[in-house]
Coordinates of C-alpha atoms in Angstrom, one line a residue:
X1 CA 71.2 -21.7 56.7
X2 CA 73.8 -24.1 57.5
X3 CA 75.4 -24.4 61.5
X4 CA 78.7 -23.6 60.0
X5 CA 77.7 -20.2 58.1
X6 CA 75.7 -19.2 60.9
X7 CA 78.7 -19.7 63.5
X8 CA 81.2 -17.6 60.4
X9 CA 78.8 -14.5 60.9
X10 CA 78.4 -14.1 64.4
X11 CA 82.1 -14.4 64.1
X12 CA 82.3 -11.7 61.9
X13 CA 80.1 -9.2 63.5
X14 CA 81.5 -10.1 66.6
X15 CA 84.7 -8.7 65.5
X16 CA 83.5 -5.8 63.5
X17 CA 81.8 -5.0 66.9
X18 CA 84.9 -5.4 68.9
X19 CA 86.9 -3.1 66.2
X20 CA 84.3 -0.9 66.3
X21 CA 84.2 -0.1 70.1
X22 CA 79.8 -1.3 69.3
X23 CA 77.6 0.5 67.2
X24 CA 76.5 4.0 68.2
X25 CA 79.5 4.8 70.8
X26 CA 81.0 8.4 70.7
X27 CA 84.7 7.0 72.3
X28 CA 87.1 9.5 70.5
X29 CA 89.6 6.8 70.9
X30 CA 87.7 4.4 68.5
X31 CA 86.7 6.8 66.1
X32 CA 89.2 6.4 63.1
X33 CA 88.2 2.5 63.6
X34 CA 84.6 3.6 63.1
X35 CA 85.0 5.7 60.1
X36 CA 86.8 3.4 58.1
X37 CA 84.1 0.3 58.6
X38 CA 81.6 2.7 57.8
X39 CA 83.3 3.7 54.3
X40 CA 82.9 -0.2 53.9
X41 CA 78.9 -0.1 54.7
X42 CA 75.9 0.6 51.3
X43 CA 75.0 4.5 51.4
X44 CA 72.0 5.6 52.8
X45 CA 71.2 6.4 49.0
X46 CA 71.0 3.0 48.1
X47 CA 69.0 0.8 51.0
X48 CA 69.0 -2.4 50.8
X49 CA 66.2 -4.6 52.5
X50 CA 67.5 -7.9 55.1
X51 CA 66.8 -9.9 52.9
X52 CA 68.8 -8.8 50.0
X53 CA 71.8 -8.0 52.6
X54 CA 71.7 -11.7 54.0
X55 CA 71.9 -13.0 50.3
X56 CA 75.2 -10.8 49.4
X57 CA 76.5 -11.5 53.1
X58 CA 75.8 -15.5 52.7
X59 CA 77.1 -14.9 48.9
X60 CA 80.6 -13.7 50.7
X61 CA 81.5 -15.8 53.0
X62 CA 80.8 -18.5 50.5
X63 CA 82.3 -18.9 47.1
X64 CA 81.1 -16.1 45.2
X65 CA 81.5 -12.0 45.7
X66 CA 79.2 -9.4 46.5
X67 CA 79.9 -7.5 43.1
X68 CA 78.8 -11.0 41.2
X69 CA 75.5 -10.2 43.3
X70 CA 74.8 -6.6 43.1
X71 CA 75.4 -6.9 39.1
X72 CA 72.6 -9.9 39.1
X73 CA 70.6 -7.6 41.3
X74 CA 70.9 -4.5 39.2
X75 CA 70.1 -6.6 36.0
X76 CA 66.8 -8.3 37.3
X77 CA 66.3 -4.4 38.1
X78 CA 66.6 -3.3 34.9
X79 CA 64.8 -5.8 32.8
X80 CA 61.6 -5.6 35.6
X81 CA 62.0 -1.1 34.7
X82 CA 60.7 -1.1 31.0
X83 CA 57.5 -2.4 29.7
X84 CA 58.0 -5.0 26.9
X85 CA 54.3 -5.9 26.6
X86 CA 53.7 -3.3 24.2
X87 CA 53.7 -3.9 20.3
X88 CA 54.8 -0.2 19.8
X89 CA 57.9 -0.1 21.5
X90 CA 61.3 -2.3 20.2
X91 CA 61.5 -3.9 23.7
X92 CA 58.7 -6.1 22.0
X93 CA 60.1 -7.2 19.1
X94 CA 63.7 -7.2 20.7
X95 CA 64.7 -11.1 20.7
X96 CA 65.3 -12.2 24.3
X97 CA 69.5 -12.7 23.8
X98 CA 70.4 -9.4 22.1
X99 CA 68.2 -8.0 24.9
X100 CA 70.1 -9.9 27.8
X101 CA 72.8 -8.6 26.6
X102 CA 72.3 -5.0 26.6
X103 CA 68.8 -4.0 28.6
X104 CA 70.0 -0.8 28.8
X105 CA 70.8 0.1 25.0
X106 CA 68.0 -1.5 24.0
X107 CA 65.5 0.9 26.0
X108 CA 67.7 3.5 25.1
X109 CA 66.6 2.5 21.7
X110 CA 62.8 2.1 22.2
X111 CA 62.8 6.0 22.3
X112 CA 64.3 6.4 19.1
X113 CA 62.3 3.4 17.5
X114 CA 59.0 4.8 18.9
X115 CA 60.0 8.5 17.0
X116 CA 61.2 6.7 13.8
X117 CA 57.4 4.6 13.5
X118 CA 56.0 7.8 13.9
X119 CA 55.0 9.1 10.3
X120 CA 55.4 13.0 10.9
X121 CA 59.3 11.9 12.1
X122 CA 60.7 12.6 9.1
X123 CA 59.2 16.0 8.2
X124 CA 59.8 17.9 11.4
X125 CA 61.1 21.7 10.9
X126 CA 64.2 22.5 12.7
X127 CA 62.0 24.2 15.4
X128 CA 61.1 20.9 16.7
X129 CA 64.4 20.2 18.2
X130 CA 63.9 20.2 21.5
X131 CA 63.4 16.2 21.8
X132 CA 66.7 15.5 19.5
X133 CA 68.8 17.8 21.9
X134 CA 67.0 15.7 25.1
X135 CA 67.9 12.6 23.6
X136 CA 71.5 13.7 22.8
X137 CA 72.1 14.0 26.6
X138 CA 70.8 10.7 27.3
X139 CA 72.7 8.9 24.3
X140 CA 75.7 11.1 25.8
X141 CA 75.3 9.6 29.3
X142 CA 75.1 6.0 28.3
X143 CA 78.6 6.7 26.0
X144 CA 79.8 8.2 29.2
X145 CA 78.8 5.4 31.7
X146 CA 79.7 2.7 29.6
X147 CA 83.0 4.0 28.9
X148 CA 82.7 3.6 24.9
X149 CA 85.7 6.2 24.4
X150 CA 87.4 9.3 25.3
X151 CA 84.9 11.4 27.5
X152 CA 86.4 14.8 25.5
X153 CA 85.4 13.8 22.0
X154 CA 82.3 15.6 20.5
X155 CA 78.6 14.6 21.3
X156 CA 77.9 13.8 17.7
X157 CA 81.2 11.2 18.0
X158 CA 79.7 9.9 21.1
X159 CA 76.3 9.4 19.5
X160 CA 77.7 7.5 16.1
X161 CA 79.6 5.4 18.3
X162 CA 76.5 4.8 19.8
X163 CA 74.4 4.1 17.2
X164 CA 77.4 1.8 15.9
X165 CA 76.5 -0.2 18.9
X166 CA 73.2 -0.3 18.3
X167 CA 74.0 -1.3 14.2
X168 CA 76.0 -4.2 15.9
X169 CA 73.6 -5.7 18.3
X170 CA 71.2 -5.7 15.7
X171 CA 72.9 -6.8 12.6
X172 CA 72.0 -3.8 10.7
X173 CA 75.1 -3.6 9.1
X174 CA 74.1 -6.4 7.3
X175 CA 71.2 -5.3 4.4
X176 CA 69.3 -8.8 4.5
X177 CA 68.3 -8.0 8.1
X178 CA 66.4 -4.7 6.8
X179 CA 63.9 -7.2 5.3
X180 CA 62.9 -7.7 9.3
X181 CA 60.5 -4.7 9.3
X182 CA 61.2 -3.5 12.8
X183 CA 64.8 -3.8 12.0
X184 CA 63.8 -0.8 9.0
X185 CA 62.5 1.1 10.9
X186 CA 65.2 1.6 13.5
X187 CA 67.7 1.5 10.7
X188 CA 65.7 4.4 9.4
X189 CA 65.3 5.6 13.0
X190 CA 69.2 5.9 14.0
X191 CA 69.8 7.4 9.9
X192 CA 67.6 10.0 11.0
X193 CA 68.9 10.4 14.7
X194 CA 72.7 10.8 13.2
X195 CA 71.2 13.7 11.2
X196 CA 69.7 15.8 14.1
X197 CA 72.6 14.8 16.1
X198 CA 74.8 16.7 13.0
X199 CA 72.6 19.3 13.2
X200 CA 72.8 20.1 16.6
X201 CA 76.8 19.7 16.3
X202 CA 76.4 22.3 13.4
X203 CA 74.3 24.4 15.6
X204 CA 76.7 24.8 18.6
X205 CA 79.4 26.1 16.1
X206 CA 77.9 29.0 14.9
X207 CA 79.6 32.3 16.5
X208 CA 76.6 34.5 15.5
X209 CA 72.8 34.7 14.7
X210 CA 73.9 35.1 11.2
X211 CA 75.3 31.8 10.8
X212 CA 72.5 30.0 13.0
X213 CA 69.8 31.6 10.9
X214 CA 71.6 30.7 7.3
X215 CA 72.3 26.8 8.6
X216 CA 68.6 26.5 10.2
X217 CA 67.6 28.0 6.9
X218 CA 69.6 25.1 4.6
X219 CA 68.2 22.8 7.4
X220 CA 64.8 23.8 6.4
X221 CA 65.4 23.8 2.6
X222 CA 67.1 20.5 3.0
X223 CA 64.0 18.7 4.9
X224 CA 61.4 19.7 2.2
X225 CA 63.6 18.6 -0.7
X226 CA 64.4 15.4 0.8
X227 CA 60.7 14.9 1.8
X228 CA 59.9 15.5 -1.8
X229 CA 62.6 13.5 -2.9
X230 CA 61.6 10.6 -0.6
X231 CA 58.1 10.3 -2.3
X232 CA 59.0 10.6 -5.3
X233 CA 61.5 7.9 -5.1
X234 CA 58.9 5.5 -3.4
X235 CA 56.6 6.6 -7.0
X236 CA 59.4 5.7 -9.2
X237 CA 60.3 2.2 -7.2
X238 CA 56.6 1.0 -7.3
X239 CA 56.1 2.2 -10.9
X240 CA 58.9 0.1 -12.2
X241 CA 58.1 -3.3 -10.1
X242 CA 54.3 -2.9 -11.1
X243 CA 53.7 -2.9 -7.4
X244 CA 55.0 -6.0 -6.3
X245 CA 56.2 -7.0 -2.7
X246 CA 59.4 -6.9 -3.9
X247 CA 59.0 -2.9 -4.0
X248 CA 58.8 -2.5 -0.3
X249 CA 62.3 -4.7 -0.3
X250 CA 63.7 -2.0 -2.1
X251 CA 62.8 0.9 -0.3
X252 CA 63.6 -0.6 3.3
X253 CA 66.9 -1.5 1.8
X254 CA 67.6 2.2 0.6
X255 CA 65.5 4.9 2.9
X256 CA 68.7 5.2 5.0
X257 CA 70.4 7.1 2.2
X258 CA 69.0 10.2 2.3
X259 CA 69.8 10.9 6.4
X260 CA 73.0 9.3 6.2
X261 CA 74.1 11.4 3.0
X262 CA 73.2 14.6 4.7
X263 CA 74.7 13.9 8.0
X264 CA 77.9 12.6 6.2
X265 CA 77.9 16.0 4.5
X266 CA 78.6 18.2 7.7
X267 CA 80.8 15.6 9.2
X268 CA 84.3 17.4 7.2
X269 CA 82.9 20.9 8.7
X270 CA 82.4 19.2 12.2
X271 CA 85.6 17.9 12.5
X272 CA 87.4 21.0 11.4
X273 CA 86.2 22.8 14.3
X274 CA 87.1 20.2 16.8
X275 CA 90.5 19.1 15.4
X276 CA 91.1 22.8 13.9
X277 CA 92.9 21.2 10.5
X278 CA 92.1 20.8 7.0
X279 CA 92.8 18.4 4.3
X280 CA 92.3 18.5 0.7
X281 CA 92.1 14.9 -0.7
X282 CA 91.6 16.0 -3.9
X283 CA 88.2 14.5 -5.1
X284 CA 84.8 16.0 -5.5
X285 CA 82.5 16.9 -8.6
X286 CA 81.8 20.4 -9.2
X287 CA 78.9 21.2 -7.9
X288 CA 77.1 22.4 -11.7
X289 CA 77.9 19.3 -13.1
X290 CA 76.6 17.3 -9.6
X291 CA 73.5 19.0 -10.2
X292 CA 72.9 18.5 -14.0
X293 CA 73.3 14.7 -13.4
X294 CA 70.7 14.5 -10.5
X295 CA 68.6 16.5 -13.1
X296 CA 68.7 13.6 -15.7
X297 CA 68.3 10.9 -13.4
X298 CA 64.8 12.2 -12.3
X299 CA 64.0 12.5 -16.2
X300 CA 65.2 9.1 -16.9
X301 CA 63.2 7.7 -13.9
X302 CA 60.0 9.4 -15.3
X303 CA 61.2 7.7 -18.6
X304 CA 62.0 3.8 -17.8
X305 CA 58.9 3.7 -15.5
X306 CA 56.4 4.5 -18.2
X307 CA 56.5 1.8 -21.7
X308 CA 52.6 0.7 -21.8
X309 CA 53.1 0.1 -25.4
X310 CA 55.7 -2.7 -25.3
X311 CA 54.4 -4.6 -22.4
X312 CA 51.1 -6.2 -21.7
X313 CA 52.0 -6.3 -17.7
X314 CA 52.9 -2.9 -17.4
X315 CA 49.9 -1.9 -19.8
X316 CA 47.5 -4.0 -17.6
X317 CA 49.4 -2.2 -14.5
X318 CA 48.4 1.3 -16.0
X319 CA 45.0 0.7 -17.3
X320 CA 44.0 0.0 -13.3
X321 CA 44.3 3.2 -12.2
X322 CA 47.8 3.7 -12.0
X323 CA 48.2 6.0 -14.4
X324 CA 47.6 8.6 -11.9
X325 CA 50.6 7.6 -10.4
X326 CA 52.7 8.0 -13.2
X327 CA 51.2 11.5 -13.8
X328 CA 51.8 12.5 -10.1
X329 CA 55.5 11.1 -10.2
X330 CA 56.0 13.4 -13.6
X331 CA 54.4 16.9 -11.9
X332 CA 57.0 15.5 -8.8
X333 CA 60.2 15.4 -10.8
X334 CA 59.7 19.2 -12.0
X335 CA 59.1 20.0 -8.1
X336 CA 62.1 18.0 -7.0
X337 CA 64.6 19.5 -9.2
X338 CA 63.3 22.8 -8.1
X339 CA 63.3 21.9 -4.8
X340 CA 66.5 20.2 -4.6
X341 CA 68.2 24.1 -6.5
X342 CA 66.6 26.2 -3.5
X343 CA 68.4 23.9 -1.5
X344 CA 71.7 24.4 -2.8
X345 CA 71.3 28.0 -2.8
X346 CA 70.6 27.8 0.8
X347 CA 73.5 25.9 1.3
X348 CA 76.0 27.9 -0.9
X349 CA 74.5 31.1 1.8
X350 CA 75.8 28.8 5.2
X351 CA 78.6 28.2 3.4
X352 CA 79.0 32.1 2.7
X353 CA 79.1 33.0 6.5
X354 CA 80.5 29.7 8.1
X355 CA 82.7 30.1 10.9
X356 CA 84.8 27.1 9.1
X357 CA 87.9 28.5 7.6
X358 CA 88.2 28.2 3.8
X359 CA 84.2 26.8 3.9
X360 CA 84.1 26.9 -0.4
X361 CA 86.1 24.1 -0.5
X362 CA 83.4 22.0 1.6
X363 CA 80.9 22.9 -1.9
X364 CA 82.1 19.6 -3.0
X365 CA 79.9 17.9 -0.1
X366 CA 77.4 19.4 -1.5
X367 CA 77.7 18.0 -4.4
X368 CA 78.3 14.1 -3.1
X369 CA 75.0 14.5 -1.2
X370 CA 73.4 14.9 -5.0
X371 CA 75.4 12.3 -6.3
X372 CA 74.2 9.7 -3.7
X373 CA 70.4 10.5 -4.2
X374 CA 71.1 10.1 -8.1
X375 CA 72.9 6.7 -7.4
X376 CA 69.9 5.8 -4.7
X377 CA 67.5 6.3 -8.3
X378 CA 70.0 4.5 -10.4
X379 CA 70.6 1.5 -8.4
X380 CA 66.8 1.6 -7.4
X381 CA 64.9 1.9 -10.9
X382 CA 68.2 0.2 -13.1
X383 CA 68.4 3.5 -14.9
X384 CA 70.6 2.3 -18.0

C-alpha cells in the first residue's frame, strides 16, 4: 500500500472518529452524528472479512466505487455456488459467455433442464405438482429481483417472460440450434414448464371443487393423449425416413409443439380473468370438423409410411424387423383417435362449469390445439 493511501485513511477515520464523538461513546449530544455514520456501515447480516473491507476501502479512495466492487464480489460468489462439473446439469454444457452473462438464469435453468432429461417428465399426472408450483415461486422471484416487468402481472406472465429470457440467451428461437442436443432438451424442458405453469394459473381460478376436479380431469385426459400422440408421432417420423439420423432432426425440431399448443390453449381463458374482457376475433374451426381432419391425418400417416411394393429401400427397411413397427404405429392410430375424443369430452365438461364468462366460445381452442398436432404430422411425414 502506497505512503499516500495510507496517510488518505488515517485521515478519513480520523475524521469519522472525530464526528463520531469515538466508537462506543453513549454522549447524547453526539448521538444523531452516530446514527447516521452507522446507516453508512455493511449490516451485521452481511460480514465482511478485513480483507475484503480494505479492498472496497482502497477501491474508494482510488478511482473506482465500492458498488463496481461488491458486484465483482457477488459475481465470483455466484459462479463459485453451483457445481458445473457435472455432465447432468446445463451448467456443463452451458458455454462460458452466455454463462458470464447471466449465472443466475442459467442455474435457474439447470433445475428445469435436469427435470426435462428425465424420461418420466413428460408423463407425470396432475398430482405431481408439487415441484412445478416450487419452481413457479423461484422463476417468480428472479422476474421480481431482476425487475423484468410490472410486479402485479400474473405468475404465468412472469414465467413466459422468463422463459423468453432463457429462449434468448440460448438462441432457441432459432430452429437450427435444436440440432445442439442439450439445447432440445431445454427447449423441450421450458415447452413443458410453460404448460404446468398454465396449469397452475388455471388451477388458481377455479371458484369451486367442481371446476378444479373437471380442469384436473381434462389435465389428466390431455397428458395420456398427448403421451400417446407423442409416440406415435416419433413411429410415423422413423417409418418414413427408414430410420435415418435425419429422423432425430425432425423430432427435436417439432417435440415443442405439443406443450406449447396446450399451454397456448388456456392462455385466452387466463387472461380473461386477469383483464376481465373478451374479444371475438372471429376465427376458429368448429370443433367436429377440427376433429375429423386430425382423424385423417393419423390414417394418412399410417398410409404414406407403409409402400414395400414400390421401393426396394423401404422393402429392405421392412423385411429387417421393422415391420413390427409399422403394425404397432397402426394399433396406435386407432388408440390415439380415441384418446384424443375422451379428451375433448373432458374438455367440453371444464368448459361446462368454467368460472370464465361465455366459456363455449373458448371451444374454438380446442379445436386449434387439434389443428396443430395434425399440422405437426403433416409437416413431419409430407402428408400430400
Amino acid at each position: 500500500m502506497s505512503i499516500l493511501k495510507s496517510s488518505a485513511i488515517l485521515a478519513f477515520m480520523a475524521i469519522v472518529i472525530s464526528s463520531c464523538g469515538g466508537r462506543g461513546t453513549k454522549d447524547s449530544h453526539n448521538s444523531d452524528n452516530a446514527e447516521q455514520v452507522n446507516e453508512q456501515l455493511p449490516p451485521v447480516s452481511q460480514p465482511r472479512d478485513s480483507l475484503s473491507t480494505m479492498e472496497v476501502t482502497e477501491t474508494d479512495i482510488g478511482a473506482g466505487t465500492e458498488a463496481e466492487a461488491k458486484t465483482e464480489t457477488e459475481t465470483e460468489e455466484c459462479c463459485d455456488k453451483y457445481d458445473n462439473s457435472s455432465e447432468d446439469g446445463l451448467v456443463y454444457w452451458t458455454d462460458s459467455t452466455a454463462y458470464a452473462s447471466n449465472p443466475d438464469l442459467v442455474a435457474l435453468l439447470d433445475t428445469l433442464y435436469r427435470h426435462a432429461a428425465d424420461s418420466s417428465f413428460r408423463n407425470r399426472e396432475a398430482g405431481e405438482l408439487g415441484w412445478a408450483r416450487e419452481y413457479v415461486n423461484r422463476i417468480c422471484g428472479y422476474y421480481d429481483a431482476q425487475r423484468l416487468g410490472e410486479c402485479s402481472v400474473s405468475d404465468y406472465v412472469k414465467v413466459c417472460a422468463v422463459l423468453d429470457c432463457s429462449y434468448e440467451l440460448y438462441g432457441l428461437k432459432d430452429i437450427e440450434s435444436y440440432f445442439v442436443p442439450t439445447n432440445a432438451v431445454l427447449a423441450y424442458g421450458c415447452s413443458m414448464f410453460r404448460e404446468y405453469a398454465a396449469l397452475l394459473q388455471m388451477q388458481d381460478m377455479c371458484l369451486s371443487y367442481e371446476q378444479e376436479d373437471a380442469l384436473m380431469a381434462e389435465w389428466n385426459a390431455w397428458r395420456k393423449f398427448a403421451s400417446e400422440f407423442d409416440d406415435f408421432w416419433s413411429d410415423c417420423v422413423l417409418l418414413q425416413n427408414y430410420g435415418g439420423s435425419i429422423s432425430t432432426t425432425i423430432l427435436n425440431s417439432k417435440q415443442c409443439v405439443i406443450p406449447n399448443a396446450h399451454a397456448e390453449m388456456y392462455e385466452p381463458e387466463i387472461n380473461l380473468v386477469a383483464d376481465d374482457c373478451w374479444t371475438d376475433d372471429g376465427g376458429g374451426v368448429f370443433l367436429k370438423y377440427a376433429e375429423e381432419f386430425f382423424y385423417n391425418c393419423c390414417d394418412n400417416a399410417i398410409g404414406l409410411c407403409f409402400d414395400a411394393g414400390t421401393d426396394e429401400e423401404v422393402a429392405e427397411f421392412y423385411s429387417n424387423g421393422n415391420i413390427k413397427l409399422y403394425r404397432k404405429v397402426a394399433e396406435q392410430s386407432e388408440l390415439v383417435k380415441s384418446l384424443a375424443h375422451e379428451w375433448v369430452e373432458a374438455r367440453n365438461r371444464w368448459l361446462e362449469v368454467s368460472p370464465v364468462q361465455d366459456s363455449r366460445y373458448y371451444i374454438r381452442n380446442s379445436s386449434e390445439v387439434l389443428l396443430q398436432l395434425s399440422n405437426m404430422l403433416i409437416c413431419s411425414i409430407n402428408i400430400i
